[in-house]
Amino acid sequence: MANTKNSPESQASHNSPRGKEKDTEENVADERRPKLMEVLRHARAQLAELTGMTAENVPSFKQTEDGWLLEVEVVELSRVPDTMSLMATYEVELDLEGQLTGYRRVRRYERGRADTHRPSGR
């Protein structure tokens, strides 16, 4: 049985500039990938710019293969008292760099209303 781990061919391929180039590309991509809080802040700012509404909070988010998927709550219509303000939840999609690629309103409700139709409080 031949030991191929230490053969000249395997040494050459292991130490080749091409292998190091791939590692470097992956490291650069990791360095460019924004941190979680940067993604959340940037998503809120992008949604506000597109809709004209300020994001109140981000009740859920998850990383996906293609980037990020967030739910963002906004005040659609301020009313007095504040508990009667009209709120909306938007589903926001971001790519791996944190750029908004799509959004849609998934829910509209009065701030003071309990959420009874969604399981586990979501």
PDB file of C-alpha atoms in Angstrom:
ATOM      1  CA  MET A   1       0.000   0.000   0.000  1.00  0.00           C
ATOM      2  CA  ALA A   2       1.569   3.282  -1.093  1.00  0.00           C
ATOM      3  CA  ASN A   3       1.650   6.273   1.191  1.00  0.00           C
ATOM      4  CA  THR A   4       0.177   9.024  -0.975  1.00  0.00           C
ATOM      5  CA  LYS A   5      -0.049  11.644   1.771  1.00  0.00           C
ATOM      6  CA  ASN A   6       3.645  12.488   1.583  1.00  0.00           C
ATOM      7  CA  SER A   7       4.211  11.957  -2.118  1.00  0.00           C
ATOM      8  CA  PRO A   8       5.791  14.815  -4.073  1.00  0.00           C
ATOM      9  CA  GLU A   9       2.552  15.264  -6.021  1.00  0.00           C
ATOM     10  CA  SER A  10       0.443  15.704  -2.907  1.00  0.00           C
ATOM     11  CA  GLN A  11       3.028  18.046  -1.388  1.00  0.00           C
ATOM     12  CA  ALA A  12       3.026  20.137  -4.548  1.00  0.00           C
ATOM     13  CA  SER A  13      -0.759  20.342  -4.701  1.00  0.00           C
ATOM     14  CA  HIS A  14      -1.001  21.102  -0.990  1.00  0.00           C
ATOM     15  CA  ASN A  15       1.518  23.915  -1.185  1.00  0.00           C
ATOM     16  CA  SER A  16       0.366  25.287  -4.534  1.00  0.00           C
ATOM     17  CA  PRO A  17      -0.496  28.975  -4.829  1.00  0.00           C
ATOM     18  CA  ARG A  18      -3.902  27.942  -6.168  1.00  0.00           C
ATOM     19  CA  GLY A  19      -4.834  26.313  -2.835  1.00  0.00           C
ATOM     20  CA  LYS A  20      -3.691  29.394  -0.926  1.00  0.00           C
ATOM     21  CA  GLU A  21      -5.569  31.623  -3.366  1.00  0.00           C
ATOM     22  CA  LYS A  22      -8.824  29.809  -2.554  1.00  0.00           C
ATOM     23  CA  ASP A  23      -8.201  30.165   1.184  1.00  0.00           C
ATOM     24  CA  THR A  24      -7.525  33.866   0.731  1.00  0.00           C
ATOM     25  CA  GLU A  25     -10.736  34.362  -1.280  1.00  0.00           C
ATOM     26  CA  GLU A  26     -12.754  32.647   1.479  1.00  0.00           C
ATOM     27  CA  ASN A  27     -11.088  34.781   4.162  1.00  0.00           C
ATOM     28  CA  VAL A  28     -11.807  37.975   2.234  1.00  0.00           C
ATOM     29  CA  ALA A  29     -15.450  36.926   1.779  1.00  0.00           C
ATOM     30  CA  ASP A  30     -15.726  36.232   5.520  1.00  0.00           C
ATOM     31  CA  GLU A  31     -14.209  39.632   6.328  1.00  0.00           C
ATOM     32  CA  ARG A  32     -16.697  41.400   4.003  1.00  0.00           C
ATOM     33  CA  ARG A  33     -19.683  39.572   5.502  1.00  0.00           C
ATOM     34  CA  PRO A  34     -21.366  41.991   7.937  1.00  0.00           C
ATOM     35  CA  LYS A  35     -21.928  41.165  11.589  1.00  0.00           C
ATOM     36  CA  LEU A  36     -25.446  40.413  12.825  1.00  0.00           C
ATOM     37  CA  MET A  37     -26.079  43.831  14.413  1.00  0.00           C
ATOM     38  CA  GLU A  38     -24.853  45.570  11.252  1.00  0.00           C
ATOM     39  CA  VAL A  39     -27.300  43.485   9.213  1.00  0.00           C
ATOM     40  CA  LEU A  40     -30.207  44.357  11.519  1.00  0.00           C
ATOM     41  CA  ARG A  41     -29.414  48.092  11.563  1.00  0.00           C
ATOM     42  CA  HIS A  42     -28.916  48.217   7.810  1.00  0.00           C
ATOM     43  CA  ALA A  43     -32.149  46.295   7.144  1.00  0.00           C
ATOM     44  CA  ARG A  44     -34.141  48.701   9.314  1.00  0.00           C
ATOM     45  CA  ALA A  45     -32.605  51.705   7.555  1.00  0.00           C
ATOM     46  CA  GLN A  46     -33.222  50.270   4.059  1.00  0.00           C
ATOM     47  CA  LEU A  47     -36.853  49.404   4.851  1.00  0.00           C
ATOM     48  CA  ALA A  48     -37.432  52.875   6.321  1.00  0.00           C
ATOM     49  CA  GLU A  49     -35.994  54.486   3.190  1.00  0.00           C
ATOM     50  CA  LEU A  50     -38.226  52.405   0.909  1.00  0.00           C
ATOM     51  CA  THR A  51     -41.474  52.640   2.883  1.00  0.00           C
ATOM     52  CA  GLY A  52     -41.093  55.973   4.668  1.00  0.00           C
ATOM     53  CA  MET A  53     -41.912  54.235   7.967  1.00  0.00           C
ATOM     54  CA  THR A  54     -39.571  53.835  10.917  1.00  0.00           C
ATOM     55  CA  ALA A  55     -38.887  50.319  12.121  1.00  0.00           C
ATOM     56  CA  GLU A  56     -39.857  49.803  15.748  1.00  0.00           C
ATOM     57  CA  ASN A  57     -38.254  46.395  16.300  1.00  0.00           C
ATOM     58  CA  VAL A  58     -37.118  43.146  14.732  1.00  0.00           C
ATOM     59  CA  PRO A  59     -39.048  40.343  16.445  1.00  0.00           C
ATOM     60  CA  SER A  60     -37.410  37.558  14.436  1.00  0.00           C
ATOM     61  CA  PHE A  61     -34.536  36.899  12.085  1.00  0.00           C
ATOM     62  CA  LYS A  62     -32.633  33.952  10.720  1.00  0.00           C
ATOM     63  CA  GLN A  63     -29.707  33.347   8.430  1.00  0.00           C
ATOM     64  CA  THR A  64     -30.530  31.447   5.246  1.00  0.00           C
ATOM     65  CA  GLU A  65     -28.431  29.956   2.452  1.00  0.00           C
ATOM     66  CA  ASP A  66     -28.946  33.121   0.404  1.00  0.00           C
ATOM     67  CA  GLY A  67     -28.606  35.692   3.193  1.00  0.00           C
ATOM     68  CA  TRP A  68     -31.042  36.732   5.910  1.00  0.00           C
ATOM     69  CA  LEU A  69     -34.797  36.646   6.514  1.00  0.00           C
ATOM     70  CA  LEU A  70     -36.197  39.140   9.029  1.00  0.00           C
ATOM     71  CA  GLU A  71     -39.538  40.272  10.367  1.00  0.00           C
ATOM     72  CA  VAL A  72     -39.621  44.004  11.020  1.00  0.00           C
ATOM     73  CA  GLU A  73     -42.437  45.839  12.809  1.00  0.00           C
ATOM     74  CA  VAL A  74     -43.304  49.407  11.813  1.00  0.00           C
ATOM     75  CA  VAL A  75     -45.915  52.002  12.791  1.00  0.00           C
ATOM     76  CA  GLU A  76     -48.077  52.518   9.703  1.00  0.00           C
ATOM     77  CA  LEU A  77     -50.433  55.047  11.257  1.00  0.00           C
ATOM     78  CA  SER A  78     -49.928  56.841  14.576  1.00  0.00           C
ATOM     79  CA  ARG A  79     -53.072  57.360  16.638  1.00  0.00           C
ATOM     80  CA  VAL A  80     -53.993  58.715  20.055  1.00  0.00           C
ATOM     81  CA  PRO A  81     -53.915  56.855  22.337  1.00  0.00           C
ATOM     82  CA  ASP A  82     -50.768  55.079  21.160  1.00  0.00           C
ATOM     83  CA  THR A  83     -52.353  51.665  21.799  1.00  0.00           C
ATOM     84  CA  MET A  84     -54.645  52.341  18.824  1.00  0.00           C
ATOM     85  CA  SER A  85     -51.764  52.994  16.401  1.00  0.00           C
ATOM     86  CA  LEU A  86     -51.810  50.820  13.299  1.00  0.00           C
ATOM     87  CA  MET A  87     -48.794  48.496  13.159  1.00  0.00           C
ATOM     88  CA  ALA A  88     -47.489  46.241  10.399  1.00  0.00           C
ATOM     89  CA  THR A  89     -45.028  43.371  10.209  1.00  0.00           C
ATOM     90  CA  TYR A  90     -42.861  43.164   7.113  1.00  0.00           C
ATOM     91  CA  GLU A  91     -40.899  40.146   5.978  1.00  0.00           C
ATOM     92  CA  VAL A  92     -37.543  41.420   4.723  1.00  0.00           C
ATOM     93  CA  GLU A  93     -35.070  39.427   2.639  1.00  0.00           C
ATOM     94  CA  LEU A  94     -31.379  40.350   2.531  1.00  0.00           C
ATOM     95  CA  ASP A  95     -28.478  38.892   0.596  1.00  0.00           C
ATOM     96  CA  LEU A  96     -25.263  37.691   2.271  1.00  0.00           C
ATOM     97  CA  GLU A  97     -23.822  41.223   2.267  1.00  0.00           C
ATOM     98  CA  GLY A  98     -26.926  42.600   4.013  1.00  0.00           C
ATOM     99  CA  GLN A  99     -28.449  44.342   0.979  1.00  0.00           C
ATOM    100  CA  LEU A 100     -32.240  44.304   0.842  1.00  0.00           C
ATOM    101  CA  THR A 101     -33.465  42.088  -1.990  1.00  0.00           C
ATOM    102  CA  GLY A 102     -37.187  42.081  -1.212  1.00  0.00           C
ATOM    103  CA  TYR A 103     -39.878  42.840   1.335  1.00  0.00           C
ATOM    104  CA  ARG A 104     -43.606  42.341   1.813  1.00  0.00           C
ATOM    105  CA  ARG A 105     -46.191  43.179   4.445  1.00  0.00           C
ATOM    106  CA  VAL A 106     -47.359  39.990   6.115  1.00  0.00           C
ATOM    107  CA  ARG A 107     -49.548  41.406   8.867  1.00  0.00           C
ATOM    108  CA  ARG A 108     -51.389  44.565   9.932  1.00  0.00           C
ATOM    109  CA  TYR A 109     -52.847  45.137  13.404  1.00  0.00           C
ATOM    110  CA  GLU A 110     -53.604  47.653  16.151  1.00  0.00           C
ATOM    111  CA  ARG A 111     -50.758  48.035  18.639  1.00  0.00           C
ATOM    112  CA  GLY A 112     -52.948  47.291  21.665  1.00  0.00           C
ATOM    113  CA  ARG A 113     -54.377  44.035  20.283  1.00  0.00           C
ATOM    114  CA  ALA A 114     -53.204  40.667  21.520  1.00  0.00           C
ATOM    115  CA  ASP A 115     -51.809  38.356  18.892  1.00  0.00           C
ATOM    116  CA  THR A 116     -54.050  35.273  19.046  1.00  0.00           C
ATOM    117  CA  HIS A 117     -53.731  33.796  15.563  1.00  0.00           C
ATOM    118  CA  ARG A 118     -50.011  32.943  15.580  1.00  0.00           C
ATOM    119  CA  PRO A 119     -48.645  29.915  17.452  1.00  0.00           C
ATOM    120  CA  SER A 120     -46.019  30.327  20.183  1.00  0.00           C
ATOM    121  CA  GLY A 121     -46.410  34.096  20.387  1.00  0.00           C
ATOM    122  CA  ARG A 122     -44.931  34.798  16.955  1.00  0.00           C
TER     123      ARG A 122
END
